[in-house]
XYZ file of C-alpha atoms in Angstrom:
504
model
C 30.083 14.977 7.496
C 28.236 15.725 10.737
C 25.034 14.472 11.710
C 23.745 18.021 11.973
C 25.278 18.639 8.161
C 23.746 15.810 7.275
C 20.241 16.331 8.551
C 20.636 19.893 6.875
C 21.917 18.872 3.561
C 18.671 16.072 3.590
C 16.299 18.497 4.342
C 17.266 21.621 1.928
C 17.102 19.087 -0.616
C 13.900 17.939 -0.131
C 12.498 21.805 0.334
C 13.783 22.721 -3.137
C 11.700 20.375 -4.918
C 8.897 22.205 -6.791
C 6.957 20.142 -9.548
C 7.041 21.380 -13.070
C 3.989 22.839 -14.235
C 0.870 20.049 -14.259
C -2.474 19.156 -15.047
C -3.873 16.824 -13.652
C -7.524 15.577 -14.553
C -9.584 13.622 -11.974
C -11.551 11.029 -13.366
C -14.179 10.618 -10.129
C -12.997 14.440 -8.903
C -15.829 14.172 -6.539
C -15.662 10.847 -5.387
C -14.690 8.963 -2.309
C -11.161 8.297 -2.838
C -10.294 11.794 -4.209
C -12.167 13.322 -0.894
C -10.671 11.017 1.508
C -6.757 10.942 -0.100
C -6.370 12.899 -3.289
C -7.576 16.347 -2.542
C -6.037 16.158 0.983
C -2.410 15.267 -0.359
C -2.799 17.788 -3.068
C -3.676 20.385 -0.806
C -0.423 19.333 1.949
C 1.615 19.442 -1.168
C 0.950 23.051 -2.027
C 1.140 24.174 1.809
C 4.036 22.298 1.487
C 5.435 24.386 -1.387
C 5.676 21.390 -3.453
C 3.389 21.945 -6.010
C 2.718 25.692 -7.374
C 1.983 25.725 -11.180
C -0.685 23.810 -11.598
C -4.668 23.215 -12.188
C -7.067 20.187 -10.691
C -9.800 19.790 -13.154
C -12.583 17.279 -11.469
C -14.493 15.598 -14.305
C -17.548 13.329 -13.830
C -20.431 13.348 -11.611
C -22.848 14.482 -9.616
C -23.702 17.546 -11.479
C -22.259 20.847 -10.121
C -20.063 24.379 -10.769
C -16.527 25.331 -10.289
C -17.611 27.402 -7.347
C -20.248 24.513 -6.050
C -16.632 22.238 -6.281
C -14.613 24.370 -4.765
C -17.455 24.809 -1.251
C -17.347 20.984 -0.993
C -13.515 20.271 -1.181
C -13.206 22.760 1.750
C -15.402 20.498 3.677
C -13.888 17.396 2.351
C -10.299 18.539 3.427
C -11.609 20.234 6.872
C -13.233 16.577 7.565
C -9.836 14.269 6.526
C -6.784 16.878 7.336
C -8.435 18.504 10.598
C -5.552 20.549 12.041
C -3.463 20.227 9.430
C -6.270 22.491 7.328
C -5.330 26.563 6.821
C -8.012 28.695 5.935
C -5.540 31.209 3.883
C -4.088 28.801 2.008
C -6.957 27.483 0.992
C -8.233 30.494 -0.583
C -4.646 30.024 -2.299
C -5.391 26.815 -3.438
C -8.993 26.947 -4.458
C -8.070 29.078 -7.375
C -6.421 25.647 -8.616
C -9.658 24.103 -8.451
C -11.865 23.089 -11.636
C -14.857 20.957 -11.971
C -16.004 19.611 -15.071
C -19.572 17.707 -15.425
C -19.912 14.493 -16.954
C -20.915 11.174 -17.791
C -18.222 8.998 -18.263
C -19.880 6.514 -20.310
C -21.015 9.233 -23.152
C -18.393 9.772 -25.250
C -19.424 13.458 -26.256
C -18.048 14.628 -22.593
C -14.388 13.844 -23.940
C -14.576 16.157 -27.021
C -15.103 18.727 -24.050
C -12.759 17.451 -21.608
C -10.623 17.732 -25.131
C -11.628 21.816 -25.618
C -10.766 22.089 -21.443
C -7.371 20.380 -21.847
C -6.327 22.480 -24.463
C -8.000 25.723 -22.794
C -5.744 24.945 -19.510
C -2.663 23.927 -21.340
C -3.060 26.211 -24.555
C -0.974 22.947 -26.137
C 2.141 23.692 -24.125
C 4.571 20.604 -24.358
C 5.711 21.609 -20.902
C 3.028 20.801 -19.081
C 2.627 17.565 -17.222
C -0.600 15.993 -18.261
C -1.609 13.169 -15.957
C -5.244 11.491 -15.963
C -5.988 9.933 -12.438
C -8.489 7.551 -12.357
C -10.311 7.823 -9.173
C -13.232 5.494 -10.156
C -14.637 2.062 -9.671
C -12.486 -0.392 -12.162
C -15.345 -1.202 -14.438
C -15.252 2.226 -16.016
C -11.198 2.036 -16.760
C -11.832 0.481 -20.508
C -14.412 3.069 -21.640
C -12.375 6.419 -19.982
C -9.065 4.501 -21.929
C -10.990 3.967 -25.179
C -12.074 7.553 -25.237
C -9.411 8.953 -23.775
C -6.973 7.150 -26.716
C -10.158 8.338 -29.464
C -9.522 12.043 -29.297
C -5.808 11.291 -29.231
C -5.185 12.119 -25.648
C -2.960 8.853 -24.499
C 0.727 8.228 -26.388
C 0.367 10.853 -28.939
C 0.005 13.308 -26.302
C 3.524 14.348 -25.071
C 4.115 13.759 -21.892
C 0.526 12.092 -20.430
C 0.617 9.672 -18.227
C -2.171 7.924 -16.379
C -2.383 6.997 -12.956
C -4.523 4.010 -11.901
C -5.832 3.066 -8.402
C -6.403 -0.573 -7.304
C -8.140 -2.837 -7.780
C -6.598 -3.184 -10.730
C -8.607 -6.497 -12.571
C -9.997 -9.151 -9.812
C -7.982 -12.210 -11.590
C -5.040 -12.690 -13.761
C -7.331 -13.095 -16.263
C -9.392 -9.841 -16.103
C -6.027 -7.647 -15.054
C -4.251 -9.010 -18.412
C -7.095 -7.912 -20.369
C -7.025 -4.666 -18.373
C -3.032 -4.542 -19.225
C -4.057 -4.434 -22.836
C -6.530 -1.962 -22.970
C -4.231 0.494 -21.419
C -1.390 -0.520 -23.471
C -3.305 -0.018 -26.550
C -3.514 3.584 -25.828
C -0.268 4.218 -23.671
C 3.371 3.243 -23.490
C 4.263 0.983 -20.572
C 5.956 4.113 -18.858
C 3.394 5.834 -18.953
C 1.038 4.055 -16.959
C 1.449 4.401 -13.281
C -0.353 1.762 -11.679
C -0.134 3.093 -7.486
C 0.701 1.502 -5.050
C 0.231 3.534 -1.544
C 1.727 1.264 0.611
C 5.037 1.607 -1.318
C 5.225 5.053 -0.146
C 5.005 4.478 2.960
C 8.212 6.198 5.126
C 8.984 3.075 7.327
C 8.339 0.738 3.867
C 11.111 2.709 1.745
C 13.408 1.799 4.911
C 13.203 -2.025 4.449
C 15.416 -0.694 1.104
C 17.615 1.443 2.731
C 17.539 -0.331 6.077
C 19.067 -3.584 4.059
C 21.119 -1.760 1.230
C 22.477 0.928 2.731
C 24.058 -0.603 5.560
C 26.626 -3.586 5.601
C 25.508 -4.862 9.012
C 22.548 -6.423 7.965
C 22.726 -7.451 4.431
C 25.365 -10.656 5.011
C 22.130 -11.843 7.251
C 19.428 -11.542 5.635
C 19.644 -15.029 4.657
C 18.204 -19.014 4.868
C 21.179 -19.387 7.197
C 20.300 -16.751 9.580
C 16.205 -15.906 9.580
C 14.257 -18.204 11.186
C 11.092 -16.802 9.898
C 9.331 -13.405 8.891
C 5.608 -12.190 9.607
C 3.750 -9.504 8.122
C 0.936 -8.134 10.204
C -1.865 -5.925 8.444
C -4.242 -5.270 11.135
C -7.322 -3.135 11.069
C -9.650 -2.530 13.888
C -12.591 -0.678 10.992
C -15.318 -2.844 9.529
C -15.833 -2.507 6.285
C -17.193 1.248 6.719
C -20.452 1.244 4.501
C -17.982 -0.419 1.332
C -20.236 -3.758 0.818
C -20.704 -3.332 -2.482
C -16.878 -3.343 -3.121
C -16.261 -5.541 -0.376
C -18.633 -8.765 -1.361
C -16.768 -8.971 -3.913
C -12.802 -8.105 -3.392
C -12.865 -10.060 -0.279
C -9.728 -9.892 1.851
C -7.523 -11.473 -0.218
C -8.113 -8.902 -3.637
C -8.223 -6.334 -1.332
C -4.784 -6.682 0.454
C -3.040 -9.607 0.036
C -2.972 -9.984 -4.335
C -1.045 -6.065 -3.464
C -0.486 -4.142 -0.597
C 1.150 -7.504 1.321
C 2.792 -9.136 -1.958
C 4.601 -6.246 -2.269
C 6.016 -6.047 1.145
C 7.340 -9.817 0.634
C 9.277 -8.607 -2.202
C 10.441 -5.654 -0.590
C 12.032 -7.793 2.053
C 13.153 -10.476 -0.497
C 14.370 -9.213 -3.243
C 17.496 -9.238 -4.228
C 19.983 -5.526 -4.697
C 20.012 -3.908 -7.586
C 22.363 -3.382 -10.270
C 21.742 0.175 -9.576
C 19.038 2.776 -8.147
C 17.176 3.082 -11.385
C 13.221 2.456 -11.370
C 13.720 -0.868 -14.213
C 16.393 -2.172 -11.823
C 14.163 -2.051 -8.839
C 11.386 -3.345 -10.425
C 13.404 -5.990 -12.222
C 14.152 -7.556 -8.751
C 10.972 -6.640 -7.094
C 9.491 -9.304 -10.122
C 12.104 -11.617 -9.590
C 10.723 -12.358 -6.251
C 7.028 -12.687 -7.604
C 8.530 -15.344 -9.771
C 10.203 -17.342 -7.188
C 6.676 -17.790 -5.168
C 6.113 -20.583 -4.930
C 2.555 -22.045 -6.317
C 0.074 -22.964 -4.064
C -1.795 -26.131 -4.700
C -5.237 -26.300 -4.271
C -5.465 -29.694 -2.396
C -2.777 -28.706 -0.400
C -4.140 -25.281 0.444
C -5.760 -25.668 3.980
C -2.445 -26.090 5.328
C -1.037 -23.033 4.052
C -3.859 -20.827 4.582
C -6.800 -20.041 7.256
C -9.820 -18.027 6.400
C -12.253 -16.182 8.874
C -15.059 -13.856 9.263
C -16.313 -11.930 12.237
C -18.767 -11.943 14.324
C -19.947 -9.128 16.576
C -17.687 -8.079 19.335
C -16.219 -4.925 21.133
C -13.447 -2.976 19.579
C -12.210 0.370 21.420
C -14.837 -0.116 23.951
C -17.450 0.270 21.490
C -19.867 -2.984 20.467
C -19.804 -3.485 16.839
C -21.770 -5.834 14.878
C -20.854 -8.965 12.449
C -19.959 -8.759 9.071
C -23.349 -10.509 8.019
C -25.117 -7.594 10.244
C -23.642 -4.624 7.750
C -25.731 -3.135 5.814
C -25.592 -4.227 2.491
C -24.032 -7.681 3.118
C -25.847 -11.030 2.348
C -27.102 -12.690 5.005
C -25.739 -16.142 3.812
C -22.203 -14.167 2.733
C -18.948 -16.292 2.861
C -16.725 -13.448 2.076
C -13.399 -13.942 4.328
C -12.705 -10.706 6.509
C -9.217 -12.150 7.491
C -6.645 -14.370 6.645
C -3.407 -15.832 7.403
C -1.325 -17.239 5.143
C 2.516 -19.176 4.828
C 4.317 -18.141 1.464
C 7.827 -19.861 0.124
C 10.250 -18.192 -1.737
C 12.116 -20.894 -3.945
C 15.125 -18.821 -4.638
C 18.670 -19.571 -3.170
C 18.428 -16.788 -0.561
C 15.031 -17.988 0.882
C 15.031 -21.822 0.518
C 12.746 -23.159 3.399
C 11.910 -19.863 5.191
C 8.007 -19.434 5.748
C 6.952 -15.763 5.148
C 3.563 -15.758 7.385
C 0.861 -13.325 6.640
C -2.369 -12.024 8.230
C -5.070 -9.344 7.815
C -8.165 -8.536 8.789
C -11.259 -5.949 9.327
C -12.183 -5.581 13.221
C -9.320 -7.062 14.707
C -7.975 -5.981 18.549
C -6.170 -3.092 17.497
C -4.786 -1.225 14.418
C -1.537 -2.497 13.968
C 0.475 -2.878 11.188
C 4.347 -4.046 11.173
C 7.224 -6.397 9.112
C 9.009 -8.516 11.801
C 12.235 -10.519 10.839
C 13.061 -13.243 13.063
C 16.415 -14.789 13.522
C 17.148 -18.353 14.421
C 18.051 -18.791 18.236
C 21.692 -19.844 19.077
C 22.966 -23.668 18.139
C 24.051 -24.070 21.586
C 22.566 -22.882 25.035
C 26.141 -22.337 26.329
C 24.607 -19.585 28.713
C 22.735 -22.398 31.109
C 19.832 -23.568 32.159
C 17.982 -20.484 32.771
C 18.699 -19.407 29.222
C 16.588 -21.838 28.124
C 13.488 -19.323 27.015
C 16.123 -16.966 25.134
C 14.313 -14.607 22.902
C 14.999 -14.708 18.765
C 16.602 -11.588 17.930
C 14.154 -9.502 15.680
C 14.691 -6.759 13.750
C 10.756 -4.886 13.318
C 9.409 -2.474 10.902
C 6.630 -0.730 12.805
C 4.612 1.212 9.895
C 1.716 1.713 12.287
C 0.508 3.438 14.687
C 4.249 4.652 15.421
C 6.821 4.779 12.520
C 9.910 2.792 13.540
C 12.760 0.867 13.109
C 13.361 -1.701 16.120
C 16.056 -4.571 16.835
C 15.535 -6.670 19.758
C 18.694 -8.619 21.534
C 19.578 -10.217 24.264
C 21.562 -8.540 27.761
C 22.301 -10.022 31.378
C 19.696 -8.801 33.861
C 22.113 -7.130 36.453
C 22.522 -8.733 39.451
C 24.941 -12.107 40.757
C 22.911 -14.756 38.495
C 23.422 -15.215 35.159
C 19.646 -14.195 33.753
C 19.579 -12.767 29.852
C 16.798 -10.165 29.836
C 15.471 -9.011 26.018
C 15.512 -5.149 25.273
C 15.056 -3.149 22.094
C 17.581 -0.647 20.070
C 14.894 2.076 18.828
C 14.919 4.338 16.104
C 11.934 6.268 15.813
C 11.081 8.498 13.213
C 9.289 11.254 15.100
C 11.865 11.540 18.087
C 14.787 11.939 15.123
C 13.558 14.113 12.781
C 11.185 16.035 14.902
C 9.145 16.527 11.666
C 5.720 14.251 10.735
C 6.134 11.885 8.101
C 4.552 12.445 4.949
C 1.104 10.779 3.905
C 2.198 7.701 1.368
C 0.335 9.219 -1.699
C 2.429 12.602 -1.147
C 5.450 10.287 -2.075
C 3.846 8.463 -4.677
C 2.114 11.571 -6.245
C 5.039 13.110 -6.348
C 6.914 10.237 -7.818
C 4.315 10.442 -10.812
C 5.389 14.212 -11.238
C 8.880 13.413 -11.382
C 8.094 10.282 -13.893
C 9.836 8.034 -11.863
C 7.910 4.342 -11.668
C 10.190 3.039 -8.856
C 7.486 2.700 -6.370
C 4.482 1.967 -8.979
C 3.926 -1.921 -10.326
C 4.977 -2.969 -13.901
C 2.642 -5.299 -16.069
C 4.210 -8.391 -15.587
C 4.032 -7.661 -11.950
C 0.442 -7.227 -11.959
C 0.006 -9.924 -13.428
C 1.987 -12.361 -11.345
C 0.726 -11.562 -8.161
C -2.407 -12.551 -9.696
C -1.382 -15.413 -10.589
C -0.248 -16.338 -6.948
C -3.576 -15.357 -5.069
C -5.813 -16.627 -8.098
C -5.591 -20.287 -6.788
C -6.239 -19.387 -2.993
C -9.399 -17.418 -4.663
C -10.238 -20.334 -6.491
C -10.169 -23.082 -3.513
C -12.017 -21.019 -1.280
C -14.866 -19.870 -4.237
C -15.032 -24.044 -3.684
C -15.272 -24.878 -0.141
C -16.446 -21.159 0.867
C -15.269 -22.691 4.438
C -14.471 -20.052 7.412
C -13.145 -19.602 10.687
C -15.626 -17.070 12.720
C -13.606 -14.668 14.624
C -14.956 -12.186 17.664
C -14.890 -8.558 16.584
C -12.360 -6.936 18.602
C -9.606 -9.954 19.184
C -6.619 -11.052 17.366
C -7.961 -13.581 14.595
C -9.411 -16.995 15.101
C -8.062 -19.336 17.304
C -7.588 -21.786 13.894
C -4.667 -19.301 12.651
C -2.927 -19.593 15.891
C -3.168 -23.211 15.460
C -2.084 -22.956 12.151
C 1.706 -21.262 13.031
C 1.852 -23.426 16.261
C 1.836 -26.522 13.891
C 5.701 -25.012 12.868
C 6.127 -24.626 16.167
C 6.119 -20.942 16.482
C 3.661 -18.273 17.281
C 2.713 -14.990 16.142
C 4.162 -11.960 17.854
C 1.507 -10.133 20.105
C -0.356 -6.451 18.789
């Protein structure tokens, strides 16, 4: 087939997809994460054609009217979509648009939410029922427990419930968090999301490794020298204290969004392309961490906070300067990090991390380094050869790079590095969908591929909880100017490998 039959036969597949008919009710419909992502993916969806058949009821607080709800998500979506907002369609999708008061705690508001469900769906098995929780994680248990008291959960065909992180801040608390929900739903039924996972350049690593037989015979011990995962943000922590004192860094990206990345790039393939089968080896990998020790751990991590600085230009103050943050706070901001996989594939080969809030740049990117040649049979002014690396650039451009080796033209023999692109803008001439468009989508469809299991949960907890632990000891940091790329302790930290992490 062509390239241009190809690229056609892609893309009329993926504009026939319409959802089935759906309900979906927002737990926190006026909240801060259903402003900033929900309603804005929603809405893309249905100017998408995607979605059609279907009704948004809000339900919770502050008190207000259909109509009231429907004025604000306007402004909500004007604010986070900008040009990407259309008057007349909104007017379109407005009518799709419910709001429901309520206190969450009280559980007289679910014998209404009960009547409105029914109302909406006048009991047609058809529909797809989905409760989104778009609130803080303490109120999970009582919305479950209420939710499974006027039968709503597993004897409901076809429910399903969609939770946001954080999901439990230890293994301890997200096990007891695991059985709550799984008092009141079936395991596949509970879609515990994931954003990053939907990420376009992220859902390459798979195809990028599986579905060509170039790289897979490489991506070995034998071959990879190292990999590093970069999660860089140049924001603060954007008026979220209360959230952030006590997630920290490490609950808020690393126990997730970044162990889920290593096991994208680690894992093993598949028996097939089923959602159990991908899971199955996405846990495999969580199993194979390998434990850190707690008297060993200052050698396998570094922990910083930082100061006030200049990012973009702009001065900025210190994390103990935002409002809402203890003066004396300890909270780490950043961290970097070395992870082993004891498995036969990864033997030996360090998987460095870091994150952080108000770093140089927004940057983030998977970069898989190779081992440099046994032999310098090119000369002596080969001697500064560059690894090859193949990158995964997921922001602020979407691509795939690999870096090699050429001769410089010219009579001396002088290798010069230069970069194979793909880029997903310049190929498809189309922008890349938002990650919760593929993961809310995903839910529609049923398919858990992309959303974590239990056990997974559960045993990336259990690989963080002990980094958590030593630091809730010492409470030792590393203070870090707003504005450049980490403290000077994590480069230290990589150059005692001797290495060094690649430049944003």
């Amino acid at each position: 087939m062509s390239d241009d039959k190809t690229f056609e036969s892609c893309m009329a597949g993926l504009e026939t997809f319409k959802a089935s008919k759906f309900l979906m009710v927002v737990f926190g419909g006026a909240g801060d994460l259903c402003q900033k992502k929900l309603l804005p993916t929603l809405f893309l969806l249905f100017k998408k054609g995607f979605i059609e058949d279907f009704t948004i009821l809000g339900f919770g607080l502050p008190e207000m009217s259909t109509d009231e709800y429907r004025k604000q998500a306007k402004i909500w979506l004007q604010e986070n979509i900008k040009e990407q907002f259309d008057e007349k369609i909104y007017l379109k999708f407005q009518e799709h648009l419910l709001f429901e008061t309520a206190d969450l705690k009280k559980a007289e508001n679910y014998s209404n939410l009960c009547k409105r469900i029914t109302e909406i769906t006048k009991d047609d098995p058809a529909y797809n029922l989905m409760y989104y929780l778009a609130v803080p994680p303490f109120l999970f248990p009582t919305i479950v427990h209420n939710l499974s008291d006027k039968e709503l959960c597993r004897r409901r065909k076809g429910a399903k419930i969609i939770v946001e992180k954080p999901f439990g801040h230890d293994r301890k608390s997200a096990h007891a968090l695991n059985l709550k929900l799984l008092e009141a739903f079936d395991e596949n039924q509970i879609y515990r999301i994931d954003h990053y996972l939907g990420k376009e350049t992220v859902q390459n690593v798979f195809f990028f490794r599986f579905g060509n037989v170039l790289f897979e015979p490489l991506w070995n011990r034998n071959y990879i020298d190292n990999i590093q995962i970069t999660v860089a943000e140049d924001l603060g922590i954007e008026n979220r204290a209360d959230f952030y004192e006590n997630a920290t860094v490490i609950r808020d990206f690393v126990q997730n969004h970044i162990l889920q990345l290593i096991a994208l790039i680690a894992m093993e393939p598949p028996a097939n392309f089923s959602q159990e089968s991908i899971r199955n080896e996405r846990q495999k990998v969580f199993n194979s961490i390998q434990a850190f020790d707690e008297k060993k751990i200052d050698d396998l991590v570094v922990m910083g906070q930082y100061e006030a600085g200049e990012v973009n230009d702009k001065k900025v103050a210190g994390y103990l300067d935002e409002k809402g943050v203890a003066k004396d706070s300890k909270v780490p901001t950043y961290i970097a990090a070395k992870f082993f996989i004891d498995n036969w594939r990864w033997a030996g080969v360090p998987f460095y991390i870091r994150t952080g809030k108000r770093l140089k740049k927004r940057c983030t990117e998977i970069a898989i380094q190779f081992k440099y040649p046994p032999l310098r049979l090119l000369g002596h002014k080969c001697k500064d050869l560059d690894a090859n690396t193949i990158v995964f650039s997921i922001y602020p451009t979407q691509k795939v790079s690999l870096n090699f080796n050429v001769k410089f033209p010219g009579m001396d023999n002088i290798p010069y590095p230069v970069d194979m692109v793909f880029d997903y803008k310049s190929v498809f001439k189309v922008d890349t969908p938002l990650a919760y468009e593929r993961v809310l989508i995903d839910a529609m469809k049923s398919d858990l591929s992309l959303f974590a299991r239990q056990d997974g949960i559960e045993t990336m907890w259990s690989i963080v909880d002990p980094i958590i632990k030593a630091w809730e000891k010492k409470k030792t940091l590393c203070k870090y100017k707003a504005g450049c790329r980490g403290p000077k302790e994590a480069d230290d930290f990589i150059k005692k490998d001797k290495r060094a992490w690649r430049i944003f």
